[in-house]
Tab-separated table of C-alpha atoms in Angstrom:
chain	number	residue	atom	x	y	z
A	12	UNK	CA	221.183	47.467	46.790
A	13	UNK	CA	220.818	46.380	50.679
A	14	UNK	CA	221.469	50.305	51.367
A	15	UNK	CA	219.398	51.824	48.876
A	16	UNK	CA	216.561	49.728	50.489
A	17	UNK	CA	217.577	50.874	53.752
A	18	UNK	CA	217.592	54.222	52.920
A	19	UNK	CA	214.383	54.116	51.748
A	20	UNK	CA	212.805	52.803	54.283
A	21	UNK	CA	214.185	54.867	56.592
A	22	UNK	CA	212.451	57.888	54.471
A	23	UNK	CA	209.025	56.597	54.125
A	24	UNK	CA	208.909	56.095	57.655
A	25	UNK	CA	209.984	59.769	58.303
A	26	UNK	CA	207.654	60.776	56.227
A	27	UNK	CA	205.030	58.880	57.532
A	28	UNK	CA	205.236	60.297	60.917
A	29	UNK	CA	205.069	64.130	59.250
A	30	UNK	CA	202.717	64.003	56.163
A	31	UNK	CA	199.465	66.365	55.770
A	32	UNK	CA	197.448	62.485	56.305
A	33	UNK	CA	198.510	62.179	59.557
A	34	UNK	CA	196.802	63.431	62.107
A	35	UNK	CA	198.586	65.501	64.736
A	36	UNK	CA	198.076	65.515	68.747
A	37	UNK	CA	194.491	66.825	69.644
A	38	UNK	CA	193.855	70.075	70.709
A	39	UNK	CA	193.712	70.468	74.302
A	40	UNK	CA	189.631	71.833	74.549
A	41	UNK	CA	188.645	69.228	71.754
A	42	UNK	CA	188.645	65.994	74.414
A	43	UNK	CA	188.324	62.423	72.579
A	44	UNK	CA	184.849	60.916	73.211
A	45	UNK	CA	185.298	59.185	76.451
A	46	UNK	CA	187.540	60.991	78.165
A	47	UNK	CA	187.740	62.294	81.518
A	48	UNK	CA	187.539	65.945	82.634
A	49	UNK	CA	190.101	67.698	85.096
A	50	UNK	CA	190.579	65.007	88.137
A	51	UNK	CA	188.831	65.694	91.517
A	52	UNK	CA	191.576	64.402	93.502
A	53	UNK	CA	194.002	66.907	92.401
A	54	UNK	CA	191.985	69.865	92.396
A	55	UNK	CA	191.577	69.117	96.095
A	56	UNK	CA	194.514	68.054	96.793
A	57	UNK	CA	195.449	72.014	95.334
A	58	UNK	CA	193.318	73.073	97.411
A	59	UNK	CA	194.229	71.913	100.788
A	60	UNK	CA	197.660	73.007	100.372
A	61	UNK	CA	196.401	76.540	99.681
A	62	UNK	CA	193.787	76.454	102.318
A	63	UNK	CA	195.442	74.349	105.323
A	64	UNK	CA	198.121	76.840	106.062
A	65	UNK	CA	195.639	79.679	107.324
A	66	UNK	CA	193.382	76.935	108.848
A	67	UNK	CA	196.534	75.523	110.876
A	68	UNK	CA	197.528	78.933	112.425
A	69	UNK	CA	193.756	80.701	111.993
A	70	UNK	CA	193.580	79.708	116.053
A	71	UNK	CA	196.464	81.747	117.151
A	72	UNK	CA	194.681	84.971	115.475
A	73	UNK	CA	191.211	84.021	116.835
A	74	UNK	CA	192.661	83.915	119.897
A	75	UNK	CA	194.930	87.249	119.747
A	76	UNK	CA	191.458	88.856	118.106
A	77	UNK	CA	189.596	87.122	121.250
A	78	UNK	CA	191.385	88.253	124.419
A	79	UNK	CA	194.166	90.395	122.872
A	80	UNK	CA	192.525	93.000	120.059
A	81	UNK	CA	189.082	93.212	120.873
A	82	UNK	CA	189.758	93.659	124.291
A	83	UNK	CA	192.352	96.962	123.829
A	84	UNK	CA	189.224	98.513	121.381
A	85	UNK	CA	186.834	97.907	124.007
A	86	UNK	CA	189.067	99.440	126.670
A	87	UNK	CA	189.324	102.424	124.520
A	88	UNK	CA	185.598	102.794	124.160
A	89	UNK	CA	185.350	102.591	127.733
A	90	UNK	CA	187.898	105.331	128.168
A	91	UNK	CA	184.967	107.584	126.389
A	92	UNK	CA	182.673	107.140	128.672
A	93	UNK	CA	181.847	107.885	132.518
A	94	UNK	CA	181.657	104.127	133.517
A	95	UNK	CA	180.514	103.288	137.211
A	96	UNK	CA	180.674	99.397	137.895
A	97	UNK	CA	178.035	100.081	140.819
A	98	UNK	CA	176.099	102.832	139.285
A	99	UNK	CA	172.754	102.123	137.879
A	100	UNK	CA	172.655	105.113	135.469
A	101	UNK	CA	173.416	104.220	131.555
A	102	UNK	CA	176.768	104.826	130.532
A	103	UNK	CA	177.766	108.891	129.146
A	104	UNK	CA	179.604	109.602	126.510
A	105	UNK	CA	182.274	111.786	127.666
A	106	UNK	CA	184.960	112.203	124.862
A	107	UNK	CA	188.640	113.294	125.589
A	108	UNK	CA	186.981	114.160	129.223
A	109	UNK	CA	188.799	111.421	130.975
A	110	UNK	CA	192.410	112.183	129.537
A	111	UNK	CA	191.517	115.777	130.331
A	112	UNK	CA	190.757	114.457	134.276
A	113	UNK	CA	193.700	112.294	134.053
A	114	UNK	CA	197.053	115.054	133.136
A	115	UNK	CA	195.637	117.302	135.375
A	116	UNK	CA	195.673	114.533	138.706
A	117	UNK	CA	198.721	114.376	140.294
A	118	UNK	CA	198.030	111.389	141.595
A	119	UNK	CA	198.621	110.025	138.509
A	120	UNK	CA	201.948	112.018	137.665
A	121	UNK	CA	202.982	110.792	141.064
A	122	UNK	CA	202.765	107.359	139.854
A	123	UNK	CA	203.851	107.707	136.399
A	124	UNK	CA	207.638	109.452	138.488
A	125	UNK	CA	207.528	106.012	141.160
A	126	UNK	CA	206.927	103.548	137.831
A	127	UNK	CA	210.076	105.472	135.874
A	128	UNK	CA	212.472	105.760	138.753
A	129	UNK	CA	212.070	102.156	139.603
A	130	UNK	CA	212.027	101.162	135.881
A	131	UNK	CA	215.307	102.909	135.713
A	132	UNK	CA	216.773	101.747	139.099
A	133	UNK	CA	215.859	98.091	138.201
A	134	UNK	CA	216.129	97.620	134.679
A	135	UNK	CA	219.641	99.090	133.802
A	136	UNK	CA	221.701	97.383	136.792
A	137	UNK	CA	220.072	94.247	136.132
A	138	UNK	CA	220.672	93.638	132.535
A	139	UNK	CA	224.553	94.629	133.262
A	140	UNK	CA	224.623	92.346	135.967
A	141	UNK	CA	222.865	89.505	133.793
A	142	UNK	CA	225.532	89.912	131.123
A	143	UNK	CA	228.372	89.275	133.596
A	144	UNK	CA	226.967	86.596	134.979
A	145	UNK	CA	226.234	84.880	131.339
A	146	UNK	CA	229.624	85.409	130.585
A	147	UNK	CA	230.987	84.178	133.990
A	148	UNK	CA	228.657	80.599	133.099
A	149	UNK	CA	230.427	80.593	130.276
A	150	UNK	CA	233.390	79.830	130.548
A	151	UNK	CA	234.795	76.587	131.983
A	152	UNK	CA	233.963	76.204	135.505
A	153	UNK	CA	233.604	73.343	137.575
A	154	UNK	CA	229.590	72.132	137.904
A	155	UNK	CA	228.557	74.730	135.434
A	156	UNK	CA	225.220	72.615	135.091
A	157	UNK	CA	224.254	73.208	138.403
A	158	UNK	CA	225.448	77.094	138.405
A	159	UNK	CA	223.039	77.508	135.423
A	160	UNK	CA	219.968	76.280	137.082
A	161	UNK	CA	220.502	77.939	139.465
A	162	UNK	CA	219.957	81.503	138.604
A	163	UNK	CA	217.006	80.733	137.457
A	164	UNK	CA	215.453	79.350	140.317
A	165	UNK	CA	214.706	83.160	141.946
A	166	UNK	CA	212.240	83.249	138.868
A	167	UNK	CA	210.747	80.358	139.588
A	168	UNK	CA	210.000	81.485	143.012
A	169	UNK	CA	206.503	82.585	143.466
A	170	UNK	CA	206.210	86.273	143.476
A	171	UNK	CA	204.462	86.326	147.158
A	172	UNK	CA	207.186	84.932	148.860
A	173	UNK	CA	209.821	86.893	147.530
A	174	UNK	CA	208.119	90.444	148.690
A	175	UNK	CA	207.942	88.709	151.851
A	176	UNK	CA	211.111	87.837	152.440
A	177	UNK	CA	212.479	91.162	151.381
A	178	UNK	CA	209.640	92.858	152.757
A	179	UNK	CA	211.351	91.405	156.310
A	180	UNK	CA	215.184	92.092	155.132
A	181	UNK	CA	214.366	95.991	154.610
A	182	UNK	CA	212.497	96.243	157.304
A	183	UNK	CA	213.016	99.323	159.762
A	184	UNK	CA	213.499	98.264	162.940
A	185	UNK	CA	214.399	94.305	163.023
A	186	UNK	CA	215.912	93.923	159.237
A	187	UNK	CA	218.950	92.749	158.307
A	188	UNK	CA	219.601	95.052	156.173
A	189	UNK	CA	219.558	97.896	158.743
A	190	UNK	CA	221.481	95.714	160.882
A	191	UNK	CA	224.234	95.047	158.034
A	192	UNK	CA	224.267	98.720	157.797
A	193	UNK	CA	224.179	99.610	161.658
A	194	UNK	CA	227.514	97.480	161.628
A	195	UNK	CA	229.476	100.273	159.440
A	196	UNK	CA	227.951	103.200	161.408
A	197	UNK	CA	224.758	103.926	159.342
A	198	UNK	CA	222.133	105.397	160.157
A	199	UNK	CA	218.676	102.887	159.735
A	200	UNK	CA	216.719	103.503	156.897
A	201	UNK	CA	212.710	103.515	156.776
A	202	UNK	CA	212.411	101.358	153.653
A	203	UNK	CA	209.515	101.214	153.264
A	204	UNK	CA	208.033	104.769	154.411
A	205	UNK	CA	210.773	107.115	152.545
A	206	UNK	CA	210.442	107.760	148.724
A	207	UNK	CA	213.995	106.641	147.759
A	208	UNK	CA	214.533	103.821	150.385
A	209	UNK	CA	211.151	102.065	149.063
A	210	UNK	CA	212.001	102.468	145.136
A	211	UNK	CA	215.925	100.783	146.126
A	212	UNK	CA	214.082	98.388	147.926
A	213	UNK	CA	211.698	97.306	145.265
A	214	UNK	CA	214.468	97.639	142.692
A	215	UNK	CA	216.273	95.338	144.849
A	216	UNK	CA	213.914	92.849	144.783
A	217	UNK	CA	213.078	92.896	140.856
A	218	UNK	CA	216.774	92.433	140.159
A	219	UNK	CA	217.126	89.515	142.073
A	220	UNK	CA	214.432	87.660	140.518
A	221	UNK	CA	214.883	88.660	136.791
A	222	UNK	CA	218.773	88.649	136.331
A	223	UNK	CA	218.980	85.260	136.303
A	224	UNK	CA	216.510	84.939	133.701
A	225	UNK	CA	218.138	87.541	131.479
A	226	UNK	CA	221.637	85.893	132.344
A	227	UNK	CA	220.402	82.098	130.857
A	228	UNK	CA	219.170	84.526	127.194
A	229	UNK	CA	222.427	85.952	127.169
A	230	UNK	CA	224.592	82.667	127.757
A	231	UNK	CA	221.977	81.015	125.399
A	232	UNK	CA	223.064	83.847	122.488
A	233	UNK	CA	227.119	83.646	123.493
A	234	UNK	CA	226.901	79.990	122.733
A	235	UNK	CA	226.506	80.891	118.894
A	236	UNK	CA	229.001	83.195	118.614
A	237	UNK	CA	231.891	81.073	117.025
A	238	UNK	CA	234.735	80.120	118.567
A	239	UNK	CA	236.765	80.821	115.995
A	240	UNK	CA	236.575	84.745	116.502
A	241	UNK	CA	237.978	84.062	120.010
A	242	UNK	CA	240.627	81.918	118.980
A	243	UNK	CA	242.181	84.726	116.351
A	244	UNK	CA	241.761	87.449	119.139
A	245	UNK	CA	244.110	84.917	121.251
A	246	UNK	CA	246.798	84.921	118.848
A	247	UNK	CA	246.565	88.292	118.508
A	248	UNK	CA	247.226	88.397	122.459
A	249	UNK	CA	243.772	90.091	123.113
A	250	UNK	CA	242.941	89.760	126.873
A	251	UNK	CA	239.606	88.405	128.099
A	252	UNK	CA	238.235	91.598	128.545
A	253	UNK	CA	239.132	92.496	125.461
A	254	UNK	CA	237.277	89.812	123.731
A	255	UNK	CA	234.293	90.055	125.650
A	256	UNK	CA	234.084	94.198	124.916
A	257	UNK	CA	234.709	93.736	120.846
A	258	UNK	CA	233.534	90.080	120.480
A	259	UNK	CA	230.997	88.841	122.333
A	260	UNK	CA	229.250	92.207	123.616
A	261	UNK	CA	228.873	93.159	119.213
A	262	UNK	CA	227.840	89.379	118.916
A	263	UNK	CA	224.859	90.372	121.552
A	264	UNK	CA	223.536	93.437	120.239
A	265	UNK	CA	220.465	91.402	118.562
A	266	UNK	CA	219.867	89.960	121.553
A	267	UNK	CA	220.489	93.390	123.902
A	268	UNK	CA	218.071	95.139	122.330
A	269	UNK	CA	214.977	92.467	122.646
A	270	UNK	CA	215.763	92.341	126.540
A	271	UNK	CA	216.146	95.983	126.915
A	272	UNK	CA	212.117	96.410	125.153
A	273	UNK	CA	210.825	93.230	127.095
A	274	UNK	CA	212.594	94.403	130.412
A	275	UNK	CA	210.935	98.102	129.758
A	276	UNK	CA	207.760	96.554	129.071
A	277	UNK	CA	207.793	94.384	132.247
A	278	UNK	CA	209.450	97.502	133.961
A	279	UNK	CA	206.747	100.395	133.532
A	280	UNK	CA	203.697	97.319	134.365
A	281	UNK	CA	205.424	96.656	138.160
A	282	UNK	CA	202.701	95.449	139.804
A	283	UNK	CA	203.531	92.291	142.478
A	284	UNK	CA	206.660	93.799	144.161
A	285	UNK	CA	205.248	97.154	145.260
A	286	UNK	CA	201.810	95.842	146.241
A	287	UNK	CA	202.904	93.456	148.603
A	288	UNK	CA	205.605	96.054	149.736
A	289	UNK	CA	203.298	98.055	151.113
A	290	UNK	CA	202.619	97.105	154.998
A	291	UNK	CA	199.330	98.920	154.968
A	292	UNK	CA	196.968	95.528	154.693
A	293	UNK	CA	194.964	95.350	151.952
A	294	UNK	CA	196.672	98.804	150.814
A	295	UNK	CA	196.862	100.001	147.542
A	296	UNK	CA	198.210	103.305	147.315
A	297	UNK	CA	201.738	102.584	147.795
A	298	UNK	CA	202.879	103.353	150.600
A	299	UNK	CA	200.975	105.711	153.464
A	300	UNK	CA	201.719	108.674	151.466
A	301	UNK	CA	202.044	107.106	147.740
A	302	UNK	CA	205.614	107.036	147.501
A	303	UNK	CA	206.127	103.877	145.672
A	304	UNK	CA	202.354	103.505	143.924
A	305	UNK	CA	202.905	102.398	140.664
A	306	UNK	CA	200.841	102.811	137.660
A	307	UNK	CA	199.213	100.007	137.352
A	308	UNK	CA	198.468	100.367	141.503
A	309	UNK	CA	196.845	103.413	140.442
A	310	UNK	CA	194.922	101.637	137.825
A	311	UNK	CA	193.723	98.828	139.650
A	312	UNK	CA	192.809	101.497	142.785
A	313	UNK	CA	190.301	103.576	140.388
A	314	UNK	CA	189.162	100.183	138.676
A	315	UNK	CA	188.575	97.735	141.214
A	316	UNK	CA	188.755	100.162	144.548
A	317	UNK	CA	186.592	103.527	143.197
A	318	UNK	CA	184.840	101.406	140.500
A	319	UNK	CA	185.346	103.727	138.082
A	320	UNK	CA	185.855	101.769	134.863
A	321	UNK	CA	185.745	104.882	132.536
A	322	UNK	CA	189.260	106.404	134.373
A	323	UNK	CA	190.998	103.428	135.023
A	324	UNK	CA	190.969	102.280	131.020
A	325	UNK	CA	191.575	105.891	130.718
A	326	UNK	CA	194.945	105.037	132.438
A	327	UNK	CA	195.431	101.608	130.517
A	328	UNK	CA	195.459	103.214	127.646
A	329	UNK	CA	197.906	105.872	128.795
A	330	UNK	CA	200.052	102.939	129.963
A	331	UNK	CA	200.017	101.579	126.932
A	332	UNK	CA	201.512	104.597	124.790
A	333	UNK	CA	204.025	105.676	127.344
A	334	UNK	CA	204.959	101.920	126.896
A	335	UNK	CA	205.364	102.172	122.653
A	336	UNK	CA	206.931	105.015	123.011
A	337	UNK	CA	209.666	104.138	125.365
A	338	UNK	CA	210.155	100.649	124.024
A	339	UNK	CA	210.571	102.844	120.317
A	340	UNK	CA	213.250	105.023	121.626
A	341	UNK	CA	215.146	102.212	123.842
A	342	UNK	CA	215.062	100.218	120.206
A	343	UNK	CA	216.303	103.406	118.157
A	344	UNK	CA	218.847	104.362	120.956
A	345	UNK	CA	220.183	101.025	120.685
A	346	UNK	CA	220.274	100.947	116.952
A	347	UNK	CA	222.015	103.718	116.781
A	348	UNK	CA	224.513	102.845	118.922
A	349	UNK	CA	224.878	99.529	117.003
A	350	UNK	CA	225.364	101.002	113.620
A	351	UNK	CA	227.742	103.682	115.048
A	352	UNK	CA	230.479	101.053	116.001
């Protein structure tokens, strides 16, 4: 009796909770009188985190559109026009006129030779050099601390001072370096008035002060390689060299390939070293016969020397394409190699 009472309770209550009388939930449009709509709080809240990400980096792009975008369109407009700083006459519309003025000066192919030659001279010794030295500070040496802030101090050094001092060490008559090579029966050099002394000389001086800097992002990347790799090439009876060629050098590549664009970039925009090479005072053609002008020497001699706004962007903009295109094909040479070992 006791479970046929239970079991019947049991079914009325099941029944109960699904018959037609019972009402089920409420649609979600038809709100009970009283209720409350969708809540403010969350609908901002929703809000902010869709919105606060572009407000927390919008001053990064309003920057870059302030003094980085706007001001490579302008220069391109100027490049357009005849623009005289001094000249009171309204700017003219010129078209292609100043590219046309610029491949046929040979000034400027002059310049564009001096830029390459010392890109070339500086650029590929250093970065070998840096990766030596990275892998020389790291591996154990006594105060290897000190050794690594070291090398960076040449980049610390201000620019002036270091054209000075070499400025003095490849000088013609009184330099050491003439001296140094007077002692093994050389002949002194005119550093700074021949074409291939000056470039050596200024390549000279931009390796000392960025290979150092390169070195510290190379050792920086060789910490990460795991040391794993190099402990299996040991029992394998691989020799130093022999891990640093097929370890550590394929463990760089990354890492090559972002200081080979960044060195061209800083490479082909030498400004500093050969301006304050030159011992003409307040010179700015490089040298007295423009053997080491530079590009952007040339640029800033038509911009802020002739005043003539409307050639010197001309050049910028020149600058900047020879500069895409040889940072492209240093990235795609690199790649290449890369994927073919």
């Amino acid at each position: 009796m006791r479970k046929r009472l239970l079991t019947s309770v049991t079914a009325a209550e099941a029944g109960a909770g699904t018959g037609a009388g019972t009402p089920g939930p409420a649609p979600a449009g038809d709100l009970p009188a009283g209720a409350k709509g969708p809540d403010r709080g969350s609908l901002r809240r929703r809000l902010d985190e869709k919105l606060s990400p572009y407000l927390y980096i919008s001053p990064f792009f309003l920057l870059f559109f302030g003094f980085g975008l706007f001001p490579i369109g302008y220069t391109l407009y100027v490049s357009l026009h005849e623009w005289q700083l001094i000249s009171q006459s309204p700017d003219e519309w010129v078209g292609l006129g100043n590219y046309t003025r610029l491949f046929s000066d040979e000034y400027f192919w002059n310049a564009l030779f001096n830029t390459v030659s010392i890109w070339v001279l500086s650029t590929v010794p250093q970065l070998l050099l840096a990766l030596g030295l990275a892998h020389l500070l790291n591996i154990r040496l006594r105060a290897r601390t000190a050794f690594r802030m070291g090398v960076i101090l040449p980049n610390v050094a201000s620019v002036a001072a270091v054209a000075i001092i070499f400025t003095q060490l490849f000088g013609r008559d009184f330099g050491l370096v003439n001296w140094a090579l007077d002692l093994i029966g050389v002949s002194p050099v005119d550093w700074q008035g021949d074409r291939a002394g000056s470039h050596v000389a200024i390549s000279v001086m931009v390796i000392w002060r960025w290979t150092g800097y390169n070195a510290l992002i190379y050792l920086a990347a060789m910490q990460t390689v795991p040391r794993e790799r190099y402990e299996a090439a040991l029992t394998e009876g691989a020799s130093s060299f022999q891990m640093f060629r097929h370890i550590t050098v394929p463990s760089l590549r990354p890492v090559i390939i972002f200081t080979v664009i960044v060195s061209t970039i800083q490479g082909l925009q030498l400004f500093a070293e050969p301006l304050l090479f030159d011992p003409t005072p307040g010179g700015v053609t490089g040298g007295s016969d423009r053997q080491f002008q530079t590009l952007t020497i040339y640029l800033y001699e038509q911009g802020f020397r002739e005043f003539d706004f409307g050639y010197a962007a001309t050049i910028a903009w020149v600058m900047f394409l020879i500069i895409v295109v040889a940072a492209a094909f240093n990235y795609l040479i690199t790649r290449r190699i890369r994927s073919g070992d």
